[in-house]
Structures are given as C-alpha cells and as structure tokens.
Amino acid sequence: LLAEKYPRQPVLACPLYRPAVVTTERLWLRELTPADAPFVAAMTDSVTDAADWLARCQRRYARDGFGLWLAIERASGEPVGQIGLLSQTVGGVVEPEVSYHLHALHRRRGFAVEGAAAVRDWAFARGYDHVIALIGDDNAASQAVARKLGMAPGGHAMHAGVDHVVWRVDRR
C-alpha cells in the first residue's frame, strides 16, 4: 500500500494490523495479535494458555525483534500455525532457533517446510551464520522437516525440562 498514492488506509491505523514479516508462495508470516487468541487457544486447548502464549510472543517481539509468527495460508486467509525464529539459550549460549508448530488440521501439506525454509533464509539474510531446531527424539515429523531444511542432528540439550536433539544448519 502506498500512503502517498492512497492516502486513506484505515487498516494501517488499526492497532491489530500487522504486515507480513516473511512471505512465501503459499504463506504470510506476521506477528501475533490479541485477535489471534481463538486460533492459539485451538492449538493449545486452553484460553488461559493462549493468553500467556500471546504475552510471551509480544515480549519476544519487543526484546528480540522476532519470535513465532502467525502462518496464514494466502489462498484462504486462514491461519495454519505458527512459524518463526526464536532466541533460545542452549548450553549457556543464545542460539537462533527456527521453530514451527502447525495446527493438526494443516499438517502434512508442506507448510512447515515452506515456512521454516523462509525463516531460515530470513535469519541468514540478517547475518546469522547458522540456525538450530530443538526437536524431541520421538518427533519424526519435525525431524523430517529439519532434514528438508538441510539440518543435521547434533548433541542433546535440555530445554523446558525436556531432552531435545539440537539440529543445525550453517549458512553456505
């Protein structure tokens, strides 16, 4: 939208409007807003958890300039999940983590790979020399996504009280 060409753009003044941070052929990734609470609640099965989750996302945006973004299917305008870049402390070192969480109704359609690849490239374009993904040993679907991103499994790390495999890919 061009403000000088189209001076009346009320959507831009709306406090809930968020432009896309990353776009792909089929997805828009944008910051979460309070209006996204019903979708987040559907993913977490809890309105309280959704409010806490949204507050944490807002804190990450303010602190890091990025976080998990709402992934919206461009063709339908429907949210399909959350994909983004997180700053995670692993073994005392802050690492850039590509993270992807899709609603069960939208899995196995390639959205995780497409969105996560765009986030990986977004991170590399901003100077990160590598990205990681923290994945449980039993999460074969996320491991498959990580492989498609060019990641390889490394050591283990505890995160949120759970053992994870640290997957990593370096910028080429």
PDB file of C-alpha atoms in Angstrom:
ATOM      1  CA  LEU A   1       0.000   0.000   0.000  1.00  0.00           C
ATOM      2  CA  LEU A   2       1.289   3.418  -0.880  1.00  0.00           C
ATOM      3  CA  ALA A   3       0.214   6.135   1.535  1.00  0.00           C
ATOM      4  CA  GLU A   4       1.100   8.930  -0.884  1.00  0.00           C
ATOM      5  CA  LYS A   5      -0.978   7.380  -3.684  1.00  0.00           C
ATOM      6  CA  TYR A   6      -3.803   6.096  -1.493  1.00  0.00           C
ATOM      7  CA  PRO A   7      -3.984   8.444   1.500  1.00  0.00           C
ATOM      8  CA  ARG A   8      -6.968   6.755   3.196  1.00  0.00           C
ATOM      9  CA  GLN A   9      -5.791   3.445   4.559  1.00  0.00           C
ATOM     10  CA  PRO A  10      -7.632   2.870   7.827  1.00  0.00           C
ATOM     11  CA  VAL A  11      -6.317  -0.668   8.197  1.00  0.00           C
ATOM     12  CA  LEU A  12      -2.801   0.718   8.698  1.00  0.00           C
ATOM     13  CA  ALA A  13      -4.037   2.742  11.680  1.00  0.00           C
ATOM     14  CA  CYS A  14      -5.658  -0.276  13.345  1.00  0.00           C
ATOM     15  CA  PRO A  15      -3.633  -1.372  16.403  1.00  0.00           C
ATOM     16  CA  LEU A  16      -4.207  -5.032  15.481  1.00  0.00           C
ATOM     17  CA  TYR A  17      -2.858  -4.710  11.934  1.00  0.00           C
ATOM     18  CA  ARG A  18       0.488  -6.400  11.378  1.00  0.00           C
ATOM     19  CA  PRO A  19       2.197  -6.521   7.975  1.00  0.00           C
ATOM     20  CA  ALA A  20       3.761  -9.759   6.807  1.00  0.00           C
ATOM     21  CA  VAL A  21       7.320 -10.193   8.077  1.00  0.00           C
ATOM     22  CA  VAL A  22       8.028 -13.103   5.725  1.00  0.00           C
ATOM     23  CA  THR A  23       6.091 -14.267   2.671  1.00  0.00           C
ATOM     24  CA  THR A  24       6.308 -17.453   0.638  1.00  0.00           C
ATOM     25  CA  GLU A  25       4.393 -18.757  -2.338  1.00  0.00           C
ATOM     26  CA  ARG A  26       1.590 -20.021  -0.087  1.00  0.00           C
ATOM     27  CA  LEU A  27       2.097 -18.325   3.290  1.00  0.00           C
ATOM     28  CA  TRP A  28       2.204 -14.968   5.028  1.00  0.00           C
ATOM     29  CA  LEU A  29       4.023 -14.884   8.362  1.00  0.00           C
ATOM     30  CA  ARG A  30       3.113 -11.955  10.623  1.00  0.00           C
ATOM     31  CA  GLU A  31       3.271 -11.035  14.293  1.00  0.00           C
ATOM     32  CA  LEU A  32       0.558 -12.463  16.503  1.00  0.00           C
ATOM     33  CA  THR A  33      -2.021 -10.063  17.967  1.00  0.00           C
ATOM     34  CA  PRO A  34      -4.668 -10.431  20.692  1.00  0.00           C
ATOM     35  CA  ALA A  35      -7.202 -11.036  17.911  1.00  0.00           C
ATOM     36  CA  ASP A  36      -5.412 -14.338  17.209  1.00  0.00           C
ATOM     37  CA  ALA A  37      -6.282 -15.721  20.661  1.00  0.00           C
ATOM     38  CA  PRO A  38      -9.077 -18.044  19.415  1.00  0.00           C
ATOM     39  CA  PHE A  39      -6.731 -19.726  16.938  1.00  0.00           C
ATOM     40  CA  VAL A  40      -3.933 -20.018  19.511  1.00  0.00           C
ATOM     41  CA  ALA A  41      -6.446 -21.424  22.016  1.00  0.00           C
ATOM     42  CA  ALA A  42      -7.482 -24.018  19.442  1.00  0.00           C
ATOM     43  CA  MET A  43      -3.835 -25.075  19.176  1.00  0.00           C
ATOM     44  CA  THR A  44      -3.265 -25.155  22.954  1.00  0.00           C
ATOM     45  CA  ASP A  45      -6.762 -26.282  24.049  1.00  0.00           C
ATOM     46  CA  SER A  46      -6.746 -23.530  26.664  1.00  0.00           C
ATOM     47  CA  VAL A  47      -7.780 -19.892  26.614  1.00  0.00           C
ATOM     48  CA  THR A  48      -5.522 -19.186  29.628  1.00  0.00           C
ATOM     49  CA  ASP A  49      -2.559 -20.842  27.928  1.00  0.00           C
ATOM     50  CA  ALA A  50      -3.320 -18.849  24.766  1.00  0.00           C
ATOM     51  CA  ALA A  51      -3.246 -15.536  26.650  1.00  0.00           C
ATOM     52  CA  ASP A  52       0.060 -16.481  28.297  1.00  0.00           C
ATOM     53  CA  TRP A  53       1.467 -17.632  24.952  1.00  0.00           C
ATOM     54  CA  LEU A  54       0.481 -14.393  23.207  1.00  0.00           C
ATOM     55  CA  ALA A  55       2.042 -12.338  26.014  1.00  0.00           C
ATOM     56  CA  ARG A  56       5.302 -14.303  25.675  1.00  0.00           C
ATOM     57  CA  CYS A  57       5.277 -13.751  21.910  1.00  0.00           C
ATOM     58  CA  GLN A  58       4.795  -9.998  22.407  1.00  0.00           C
ATOM     59  CA  ARG A  59       7.729  -9.921  24.852  1.00  0.00           C
ATOM     60  CA  ARG A  60       9.920 -11.738  22.303  1.00  0.00           C
ATOM     61  CA  TYR A  61       8.986  -9.250  19.557  1.00  0.00           C
ATOM     62  CA  ALA A  62       9.905  -6.359  21.875  1.00  0.00           C
ATOM     63  CA  ARG A  63      13.139  -7.954  23.133  1.00  0.00           C
ATOM     64  CA  ASP A  64      14.465  -9.732  20.026  1.00  0.00           C
ATOM     65  CA  GLY A  65      12.628  -8.129  17.113  1.00  0.00           C
ATOM     66  CA  PHE A  66      11.268 -11.540  16.105  1.00  0.00           C
ATOM     67  CA  GLY A  67       9.541 -14.605  17.511  1.00  0.00           C
ATOM     68  CA  LEU A  68       6.875 -17.051  16.445  1.00  0.00           C
ATOM     69  CA  TRP A  69       4.694 -15.532  13.743  1.00  0.00           C
ATOM     70  CA  LEU A  70       1.196 -16.487  12.718  1.00  0.00           C
ATOM     71  CA  ALA A  71       1.358 -18.507   9.498  1.00  0.00           C
ATOM     72  CA  ILE A  72      -1.576 -17.669   7.239  1.00  0.00           C
ATOM     73  CA  GLU A  73      -2.429 -19.563   4.077  1.00  0.00           C
ATOM     74  CA  ARG A  74      -2.527 -16.932   1.349  1.00  0.00           C
ATOM     75  CA  ALA A  75      -5.173 -18.687  -0.769  1.00  0.00           C
ATOM     76  CA  SER A  76      -7.751 -18.933   2.018  1.00  0.00           C
ATOM     77  CA  GLY A  77      -6.626 -16.263   4.515  1.00  0.00           C
ATOM     78  CA  GLU A  78      -6.885 -18.902   7.241  1.00  0.00           C
ATOM     79  CA  PRO A  79      -4.228 -19.349   9.931  1.00  0.00           C
ATOM     80  CA  VAL A  80      -2.459 -22.705   9.721  1.00  0.00           C
ATOM     81  CA  GLY A  81       0.050 -22.472  12.574  1.00  0.00           C
ATOM     82  CA  GLN A  82       2.966 -20.547  13.981  1.00  0.00           C
ATOM     83  CA  ILE A  83       6.421 -20.439  12.400  1.00  0.00           C
ATOM     84  CA  GLY A  84       9.291 -18.159  13.294  1.00  0.00           C
ATOM     85  CA  LEU A  85      12.714 -17.509  14.733  1.00  0.00           C
ATOM     86  CA  LEU A  86      13.367 -17.709  18.474  1.00  0.00           C
ATOM     87  CA  SER A  87      16.372 -16.823  20.608  1.00  0.00           C
ATOM     88  CA  GLN A  88      16.941 -19.938  22.721  1.00  0.00           C
ATOM     89  CA  THR A  89      19.609 -20.473  25.344  1.00  0.00           C
ATOM     90  CA  VAL A  90      21.204 -23.872  24.755  1.00  0.00           C
ATOM     91  CA  GLY A  91      24.117 -24.904  26.929  1.00  0.00           C
ATOM     92  CA  GLY A  92      24.578 -21.318  28.097  1.00  0.00           C
ATOM     93  CA  VAL A  93      24.751 -19.963  24.517  1.00  0.00           C
ATOM     94  CA  VAL A  94      21.971 -17.955  22.847  1.00  0.00           C
ATOM     95  CA  GLU A  95      21.100 -19.705  19.592  1.00  0.00           C
ATOM     96  CA  PRO A  96      18.743 -18.736  16.727  1.00  0.00           C
ATOM     97  CA  GLU A  97      16.081 -21.451  16.530  1.00  0.00           C
ATOM     98  CA  VAL A  98      13.770 -21.986  13.594  1.00  0.00           C
ATOM     99  CA  SER A  99      10.529 -23.129  15.192  1.00  0.00           C
ATOM    100  CA  TYR A 100       7.358 -24.458  13.575  1.00  0.00           C
ATOM    101  CA  HIS A 101       4.042 -25.502  15.092  1.00  0.00           C
ATOM    102  CA  LEU A 102       1.146 -26.301  12.777  1.00  0.00           C
ATOM    103  CA  HIS A 103      -2.473 -26.833  13.718  1.00  0.00           C
ATOM    104  CA  ALA A 104      -3.340 -30.524  13.339  1.00  0.00           C
ATOM    105  CA  LEU A 105      -5.778 -29.747  10.508  1.00  0.00           C
ATOM    106  CA  HIS A 106      -2.985 -28.249   8.397  1.00  0.00           C
ATOM    107  CA  ARG A 107      -0.172 -30.766   8.820  1.00  0.00           C
ATOM    108  CA  ARG A 108       1.303 -32.891   6.015  1.00  0.00           C
ATOM    109  CA  ARG A 109       0.705 -30.204   3.371  1.00  0.00           C
ATOM    110  CA  GLY A 110       4.259 -28.837   3.192  1.00  0.00           C
ATOM    111  CA  PHE A 111       3.517 -25.636   5.147  1.00  0.00           C
ATOM    112  CA  ALA A 112       6.123 -26.377   7.846  1.00  0.00           C
ATOM    113  CA  VAL A 113       8.929 -26.908   5.320  1.00  0.00           C
ATOM    114  CA  GLU A 114       7.923 -23.898   3.214  1.00  0.00           C
ATOM    115  CA  GLY A 115       7.589 -21.522   6.169  1.00  0.00           C
ATOM    116  CA  ALA A 116      10.616 -22.804   8.078  1.00  0.00           C
ATOM    117  CA  ALA A 117      12.829 -22.580   4.957  1.00  0.00           C
ATOM    118  CA  ALA A 118      11.764 -18.953   4.508  1.00  0.00           C
ATOM    119  CA  VAL A 119      12.519 -18.214   8.178  1.00  0.00           C
ATOM    120  CA  ARG A 120      15.932 -19.906   7.867  1.00  0.00           C
ATOM    121  CA  ASP A 121      16.709 -17.734   4.831  1.00  0.00           C
ATOM    122  CA  TRP A 122      15.361 -14.640   6.641  1.00  0.00           C
ATOM    123  CA  ALA A 123      17.760 -15.339   9.532  1.00  0.00           C
ATOM    124  CA  PHE A 124      20.715 -15.870   7.187  1.00  0.00           C
ATOM    125  CA  ALA A 125      19.911 -12.619   5.362  1.00  0.00           C
ATOM    126  CA  ARG A 126      20.170 -10.850   8.723  1.00  0.00           C
ATOM    127  CA  GLY A 127      23.668 -12.126   9.439  1.00  0.00           C
ATOM    128  CA  TYR A 128      23.138 -15.328  11.396  1.00  0.00           C
ATOM    129  CA  ASP A 129      25.735 -17.903  10.355  1.00  0.00           C
ATOM    130  CA  HIS A 130      23.618 -20.863  11.447  1.00  0.00           C
ATOM    131  CA  VAL A 131      20.208 -21.804  12.822  1.00  0.00           C
ATOM    132  CA  ILE A 132      19.112 -24.668  15.008  1.00  0.00           C
ATOM    133  CA  ALA A 133      15.929 -26.573  15.773  1.00  0.00           C
ATOM    134  CA  LEU A 134      15.271 -28.243  19.121  1.00  0.00           C
ATOM    135  CA  ILE A 135      13.422 -31.481  18.405  1.00  0.00           C
ATOM    136  CA  GLY A 136      12.377 -34.367  20.623  1.00  0.00           C
ATOM    137  CA  ASP A 137      13.756 -37.828  19.835  1.00  0.00           C
ATOM    138  CA  ASP A 138      10.234 -39.093  19.197  1.00  0.00           C
ATOM    139  CA  ASN A 139       9.120 -36.275  16.854  1.00  0.00           C
ATOM    140  CA  ALA A 140       9.701 -37.892  13.462  1.00  0.00           C
ATOM    141  CA  ALA A 141       7.632 -35.292  11.581  1.00  0.00           C
ATOM    142  CA  SER A 142       9.720 -32.357  12.865  1.00  0.00           C
ATOM    143  CA  GLN A 143      12.909 -34.309  12.196  1.00  0.00           C
ATOM    144  CA  ALA A 144      11.782 -34.779   8.577  1.00  0.00           C
ATOM    145  CA  VAL A 145      11.185 -31.014   8.268  1.00  0.00           C
ATOM    146  CA  ALA A 146      14.650 -30.310   9.722  1.00  0.00           C
ATOM    147  CA  ARG A 147      16.267 -32.679   7.201  1.00  0.00           C
ATOM    148  CA  LYS A 148      14.486 -30.903   4.338  1.00  0.00           C
ATOM    149  CA  LEU A 149      15.928 -27.620   5.670  1.00  0.00           C
ATOM    150  CA  GLY A 150      19.437 -29.096   5.340  1.00  0.00           C
ATOM    151  CA  MET A 151      19.824 -29.586   9.091  1.00  0.00           C
ATOM    152  CA  ALA A 152      21.709 -32.435  10.717  1.00  0.00           C
ATOM    153  CA  PRO A 153      21.276 -33.770  14.252  1.00  0.00           C
ATOM    154  CA  GLY A 154      23.948 -32.939  16.791  1.00  0.00           C
ATOM    155  CA  GLY A 155      24.117 -33.240  20.541  1.00  0.00           C
ATOM    156  CA  HIS A 156      21.359 -33.245  23.104  1.00  0.00           C
ATOM    157  CA  ALA A 157      20.201 -30.328  25.240  1.00  0.00           C
ATOM    158  CA  MET A 158      17.649 -29.867  27.970  1.00  0.00           C
ATOM    159  CA  HIS A 159      15.033 -27.256  27.146  1.00  0.00           C
ATOM    160  CA  ALA A 160      11.941 -26.542  29.247  1.00  0.00           C
ATOM    161  CA  GLY A 161      12.760 -29.637  31.283  1.00  0.00           C
ATOM    162  CA  VAL A 162      12.705 -31.940  28.237  1.00  0.00           C
ATOM    163  CA  ASP A 163      15.612 -33.563  26.422  1.00  0.00           C
ATOM    164  CA  HIS A 164      15.913 -32.396  22.805  1.00  0.00           C
ATOM    165  CA  VAL A 165      18.211 -33.174  19.909  1.00  0.00           C
ATOM    166  CA  VAL A 166      19.871 -29.998  18.590  1.00  0.00           C
ATOM    167  CA  TRP A 167      19.554 -29.933  14.793  1.00  0.00           C
ATOM    168  CA  ARG A 168      21.696 -27.391  12.936  1.00  0.00           C
ATOM    169  CA  VAL A 169      22.413 -25.972   9.508  1.00  0.00           C
ATOM    170  CA  ASP A 170      25.163 -23.479   8.667  1.00  0.00           C
ATOM    171  CA  ARG A 171      24.795 -20.678   6.141  1.00  0.00           C
ATOM    172  CA  ARG A 172      26.573 -21.535   2.903  1.00  0.00           C
TER     173      ARG A 172
END
